[in-house]
Coordinates of C-alpha atoms in Angstrom, one line a residue:
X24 CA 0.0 0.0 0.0
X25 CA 1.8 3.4 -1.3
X26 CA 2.4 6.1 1.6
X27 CA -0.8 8.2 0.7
X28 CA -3.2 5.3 0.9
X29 CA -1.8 4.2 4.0
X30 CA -2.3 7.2 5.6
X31 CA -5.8 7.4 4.2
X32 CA -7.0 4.0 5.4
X33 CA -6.0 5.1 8.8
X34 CA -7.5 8.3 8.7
X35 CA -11.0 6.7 7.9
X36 CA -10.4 3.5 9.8
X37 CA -10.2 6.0 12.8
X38 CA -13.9 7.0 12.5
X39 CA -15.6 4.0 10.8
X40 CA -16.8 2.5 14.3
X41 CA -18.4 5.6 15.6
X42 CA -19.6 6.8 11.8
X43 CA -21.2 3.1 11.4
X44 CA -22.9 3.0 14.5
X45 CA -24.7 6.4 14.6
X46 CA -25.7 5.8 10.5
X47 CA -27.2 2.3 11.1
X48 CA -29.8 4.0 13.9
X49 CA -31.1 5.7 11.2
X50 CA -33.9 4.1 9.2
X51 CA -32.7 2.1 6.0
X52 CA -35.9 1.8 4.5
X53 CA -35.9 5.3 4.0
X54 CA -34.2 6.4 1.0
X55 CA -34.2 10.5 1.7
X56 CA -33.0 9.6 5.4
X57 CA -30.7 6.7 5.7
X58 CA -26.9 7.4 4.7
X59 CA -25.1 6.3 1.2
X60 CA -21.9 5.1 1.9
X61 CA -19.1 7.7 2.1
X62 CA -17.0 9.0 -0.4
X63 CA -13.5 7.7 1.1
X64 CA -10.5 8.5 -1.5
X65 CA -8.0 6.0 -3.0
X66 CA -5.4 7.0 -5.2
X67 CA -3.0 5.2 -7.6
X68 CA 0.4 5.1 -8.1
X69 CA 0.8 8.3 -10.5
X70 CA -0.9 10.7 -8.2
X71 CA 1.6 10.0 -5.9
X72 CA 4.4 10.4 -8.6
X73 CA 3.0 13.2 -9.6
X74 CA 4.5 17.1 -10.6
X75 CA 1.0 18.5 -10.5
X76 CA -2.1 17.0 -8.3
X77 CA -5.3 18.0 -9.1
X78 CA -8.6 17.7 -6.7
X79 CA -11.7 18.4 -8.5
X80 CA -14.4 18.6 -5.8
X81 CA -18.7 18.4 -6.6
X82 CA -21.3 18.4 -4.4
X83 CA -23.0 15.3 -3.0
X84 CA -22.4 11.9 -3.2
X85 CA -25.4 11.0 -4.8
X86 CA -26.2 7.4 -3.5
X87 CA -22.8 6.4 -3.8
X88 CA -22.8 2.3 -3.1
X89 CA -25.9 2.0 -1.6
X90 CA -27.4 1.9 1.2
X91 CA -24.9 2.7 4.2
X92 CA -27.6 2.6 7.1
X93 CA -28.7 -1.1 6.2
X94 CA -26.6 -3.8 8.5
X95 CA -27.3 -5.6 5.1
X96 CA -26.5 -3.8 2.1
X97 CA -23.7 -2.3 4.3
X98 CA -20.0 -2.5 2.5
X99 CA -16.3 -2.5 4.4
X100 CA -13.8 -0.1 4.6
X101 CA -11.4 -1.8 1.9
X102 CA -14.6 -2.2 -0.8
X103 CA -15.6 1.3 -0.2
X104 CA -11.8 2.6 -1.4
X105 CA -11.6 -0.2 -4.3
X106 CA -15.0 1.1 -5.5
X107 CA -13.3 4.6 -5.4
X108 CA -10.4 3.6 -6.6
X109 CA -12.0 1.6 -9.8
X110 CA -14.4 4.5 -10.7
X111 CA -11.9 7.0 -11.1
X112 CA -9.6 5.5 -13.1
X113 CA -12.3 3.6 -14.6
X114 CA -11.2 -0.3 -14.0
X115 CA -14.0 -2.1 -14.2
X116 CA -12.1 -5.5 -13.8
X117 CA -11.9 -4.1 -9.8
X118 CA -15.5 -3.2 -9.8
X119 CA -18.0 -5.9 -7.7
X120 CA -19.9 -7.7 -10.9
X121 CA -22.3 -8.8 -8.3
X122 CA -23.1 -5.6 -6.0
X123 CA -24.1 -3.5 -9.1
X124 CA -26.7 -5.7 -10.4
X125 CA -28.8 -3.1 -12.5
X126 CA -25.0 -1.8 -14.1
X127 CA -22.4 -4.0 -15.3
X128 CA -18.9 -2.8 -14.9
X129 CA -18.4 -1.4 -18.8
X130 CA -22.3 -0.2 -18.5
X131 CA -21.7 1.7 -15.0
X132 CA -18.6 3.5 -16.3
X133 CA -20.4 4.8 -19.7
X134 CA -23.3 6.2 -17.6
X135 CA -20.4 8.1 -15.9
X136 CA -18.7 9.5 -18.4
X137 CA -22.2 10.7 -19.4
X138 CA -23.0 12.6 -16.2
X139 CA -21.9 16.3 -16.4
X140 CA -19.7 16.4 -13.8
X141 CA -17.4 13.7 -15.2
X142 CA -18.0 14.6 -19.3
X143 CA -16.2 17.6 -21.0
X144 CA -18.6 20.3 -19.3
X145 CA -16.8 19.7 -16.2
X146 CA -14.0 17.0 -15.1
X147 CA -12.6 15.9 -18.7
X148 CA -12.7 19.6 -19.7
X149 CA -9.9 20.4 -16.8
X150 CA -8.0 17.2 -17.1
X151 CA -7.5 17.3 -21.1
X152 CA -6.8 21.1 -21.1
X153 CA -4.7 20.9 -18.2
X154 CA -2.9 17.7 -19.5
X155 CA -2.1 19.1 -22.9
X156 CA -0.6 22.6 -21.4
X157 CA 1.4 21.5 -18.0
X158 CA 2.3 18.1 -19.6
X159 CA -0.1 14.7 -19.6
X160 CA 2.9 12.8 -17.5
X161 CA 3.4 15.6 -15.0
X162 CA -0.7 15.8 -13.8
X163 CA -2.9 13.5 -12.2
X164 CA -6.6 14.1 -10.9
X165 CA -8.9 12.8 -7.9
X166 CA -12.3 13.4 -7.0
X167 CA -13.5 14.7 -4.0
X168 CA -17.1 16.3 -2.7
X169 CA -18.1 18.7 -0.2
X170 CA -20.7 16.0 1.2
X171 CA -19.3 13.3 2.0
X172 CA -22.3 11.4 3.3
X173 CA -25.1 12.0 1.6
X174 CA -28.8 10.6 1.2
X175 CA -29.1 6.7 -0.5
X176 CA -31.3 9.0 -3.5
X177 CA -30.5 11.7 -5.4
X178 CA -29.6 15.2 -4.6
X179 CA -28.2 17.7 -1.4
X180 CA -27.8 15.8 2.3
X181 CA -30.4 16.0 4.4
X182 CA -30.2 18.2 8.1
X183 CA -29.4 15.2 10.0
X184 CA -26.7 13.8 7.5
X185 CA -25.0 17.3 7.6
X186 CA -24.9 17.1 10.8
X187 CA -23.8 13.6 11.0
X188 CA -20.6 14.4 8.9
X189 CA -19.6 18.0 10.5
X190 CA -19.5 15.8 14.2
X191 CA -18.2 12.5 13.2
X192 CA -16.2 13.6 10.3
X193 CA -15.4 17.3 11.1
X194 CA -11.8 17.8 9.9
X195 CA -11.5 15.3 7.9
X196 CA -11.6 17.2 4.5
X197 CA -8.5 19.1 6.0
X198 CA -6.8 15.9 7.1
X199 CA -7.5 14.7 3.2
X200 CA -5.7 17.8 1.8
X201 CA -2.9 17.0 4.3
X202 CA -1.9 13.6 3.2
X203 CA -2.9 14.1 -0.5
X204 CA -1.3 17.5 -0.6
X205 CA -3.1 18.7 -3.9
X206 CA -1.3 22.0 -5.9
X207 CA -4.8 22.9 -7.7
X208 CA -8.5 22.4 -6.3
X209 CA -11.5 23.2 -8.2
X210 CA -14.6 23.2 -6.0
X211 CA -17.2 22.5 -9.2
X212 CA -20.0 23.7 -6.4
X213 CA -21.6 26.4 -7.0
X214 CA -21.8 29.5 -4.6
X215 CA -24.7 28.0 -2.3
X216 CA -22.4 25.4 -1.0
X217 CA -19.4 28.0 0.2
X218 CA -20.8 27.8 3.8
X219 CA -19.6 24.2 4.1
X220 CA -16.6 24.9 2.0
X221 CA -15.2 27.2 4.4
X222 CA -16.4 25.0 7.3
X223 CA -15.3 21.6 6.1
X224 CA -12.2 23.6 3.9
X225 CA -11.7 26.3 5.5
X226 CA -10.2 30.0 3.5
X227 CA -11.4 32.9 2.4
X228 CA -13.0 34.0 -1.1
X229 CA -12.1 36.5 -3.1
X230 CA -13.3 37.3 -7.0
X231 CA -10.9 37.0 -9.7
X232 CA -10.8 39.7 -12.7
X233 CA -13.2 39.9 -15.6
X234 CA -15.6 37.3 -13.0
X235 CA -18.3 38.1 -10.5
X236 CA -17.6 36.0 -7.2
X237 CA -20.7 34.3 -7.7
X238 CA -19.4 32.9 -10.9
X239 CA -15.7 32.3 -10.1
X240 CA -14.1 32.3 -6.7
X241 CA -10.7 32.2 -5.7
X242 CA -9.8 30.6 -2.7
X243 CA -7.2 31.2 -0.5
X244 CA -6.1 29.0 2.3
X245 CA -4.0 29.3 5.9
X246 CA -0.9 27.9 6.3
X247 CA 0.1 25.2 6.0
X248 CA -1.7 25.3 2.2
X249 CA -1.3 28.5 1.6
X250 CA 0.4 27.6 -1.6
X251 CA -2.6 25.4 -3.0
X252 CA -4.3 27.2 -5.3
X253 CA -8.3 26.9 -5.3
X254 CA -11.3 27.9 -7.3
X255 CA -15.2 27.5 -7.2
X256 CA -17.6 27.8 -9.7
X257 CA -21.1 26.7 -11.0
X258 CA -21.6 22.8 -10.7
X259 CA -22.3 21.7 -14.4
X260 CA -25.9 21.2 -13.8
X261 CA -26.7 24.6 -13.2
X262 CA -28.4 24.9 -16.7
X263 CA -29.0 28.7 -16.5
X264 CA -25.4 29.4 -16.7
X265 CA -24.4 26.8 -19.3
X266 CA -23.7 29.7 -22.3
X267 CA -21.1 31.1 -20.2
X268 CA -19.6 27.9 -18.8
X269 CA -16.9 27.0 -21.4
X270 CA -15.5 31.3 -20.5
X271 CA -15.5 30.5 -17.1
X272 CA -13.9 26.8 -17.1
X273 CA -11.3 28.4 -19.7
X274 CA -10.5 31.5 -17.7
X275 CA -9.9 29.4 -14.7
X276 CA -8.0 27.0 -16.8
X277 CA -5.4 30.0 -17.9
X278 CA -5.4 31.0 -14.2
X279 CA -3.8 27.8 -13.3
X280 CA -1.4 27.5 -16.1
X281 CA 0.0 31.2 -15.6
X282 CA 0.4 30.4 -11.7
X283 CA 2.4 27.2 -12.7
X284 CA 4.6 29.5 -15.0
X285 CA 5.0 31.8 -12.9
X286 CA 6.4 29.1 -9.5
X287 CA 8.1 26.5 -11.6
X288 CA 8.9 28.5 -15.3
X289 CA 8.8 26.4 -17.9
X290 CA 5.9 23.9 -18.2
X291 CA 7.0 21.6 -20.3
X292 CA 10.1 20.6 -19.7

């Protein structure tokens, strides 16, 4: 297991008792109130090796696994990170054949890369730009979300799982940017989710040129990540602001590669 991932493990293995226990008192039949699992990270061997690390963060978790709250349905620690891990870099010959009985591996991992977050709106838009100007061998990406419990359905955590994740798992985004160490997050969010980015985060928000704040944020963290460099902006979804999306995306896209320029000089070396 490679340093980061170690450290990870440990970091979630340290609240799974506690984070099981309160989630399976509350009622799995109930899809808007029982918890999807959490999104715990796993990376691979070239985020590690990396020059560049990217953390592209959304919103909720969206179901993710299934049903958390049910003794049942209820997945370990190691699956949670392999289903992470295999989802990301899209390795469907780690992915569980048998849990996902409505998706097969290959039919899971289409209906990804068909989701806006993950399609060329959002994620694949920063990875290929940001590949093809700091260098494809020097950059790797994760995912990330400002939930990380959420609801077994569709769409923003309810009151009690909020509540949940800022006692049982408060700090833990922070101890996540501490082992991973990212140069480069972009918080894909939208503006109504900035109260839990500064809680679960933490920094302060500032508006770039040429942008309102509303539409692009720069974030600026305490030591010791002072140095990472952070945006937010509309999550993908947000259909009234799709016309100006690719201007937005790009402008943040030329923020990041002038920063680079500027610390390390020439990008491709």
């Amino acid at each position: 297991m490679s340093t980061i991932n170690n450290q990870l493990y440990q970091l979630y293995k340290s609240k799974w008792t506690e984070l099981t226990e309160c989630c399976s008192q509350l009622n799995p039949t109930n899809k808007k109130q029982s918890a999807a699992h959490p999104l715990f990270i796993k990376v691979g061997d070239e985020y590690e090796a990396a020059k560049y690390k990217v953390m592209i963060v959304g919103q909720e978790t969206d179901g993710w696994i299934g049903n958390f709250s049910s003794n049942k349905e209820r997945k370990c620690l190691d699956f949670i990170l392999n289903d992470y891990y295999s989802y990301l870099y899209g390795n469907k010959e780690l992915m569980c054949k048998e849990h996902y009985k409505k998706y097969s591996p290959s039919a899971r991992l289409k209906k990804k890369n068909q989701r806006p977050f993950w399609n060329k709106a959002n994620f694949k838009y920063f990875q290929d730009e940001l590949k093809e100007k700091l260098g494809g061998s020097d950059i790797s990406f994760i995912w990330n979300n400002v939930s990380k419990l959420g609801k077994t359905s569709r769409g923003k955590a309810t009151d009690n799982l909020e509540e949940i994740e800022d006692s049982i798992l408060k700090g833990l985004h922070k101890d996540e940017i501490a082992i991973l160490k990212p140069d480069i997050i972009i918080f894909t969010s939208g503006s109504n989710r900035d109260h839990l980015i500064k809680k679960r985060f933490g920094g302060s928000f500032s508006a770039p040129t040429l942008f309102s704040q509303k539409e692009i944020a720069k974030i600026t963290f305490d030591e010791p990540h002072s140095n990472t460099l952070a945006f937010r902006t509309f999550h993908p979804n947000a259909r009234s602001h799709i016309k100006t999306r690719k201007s937005r995306n790009k402008a943040i896209v030329d923020e990041i590669v002038q920063y680079i320029s500027l610390v390390h000089g020439n990008i491709k070396e």
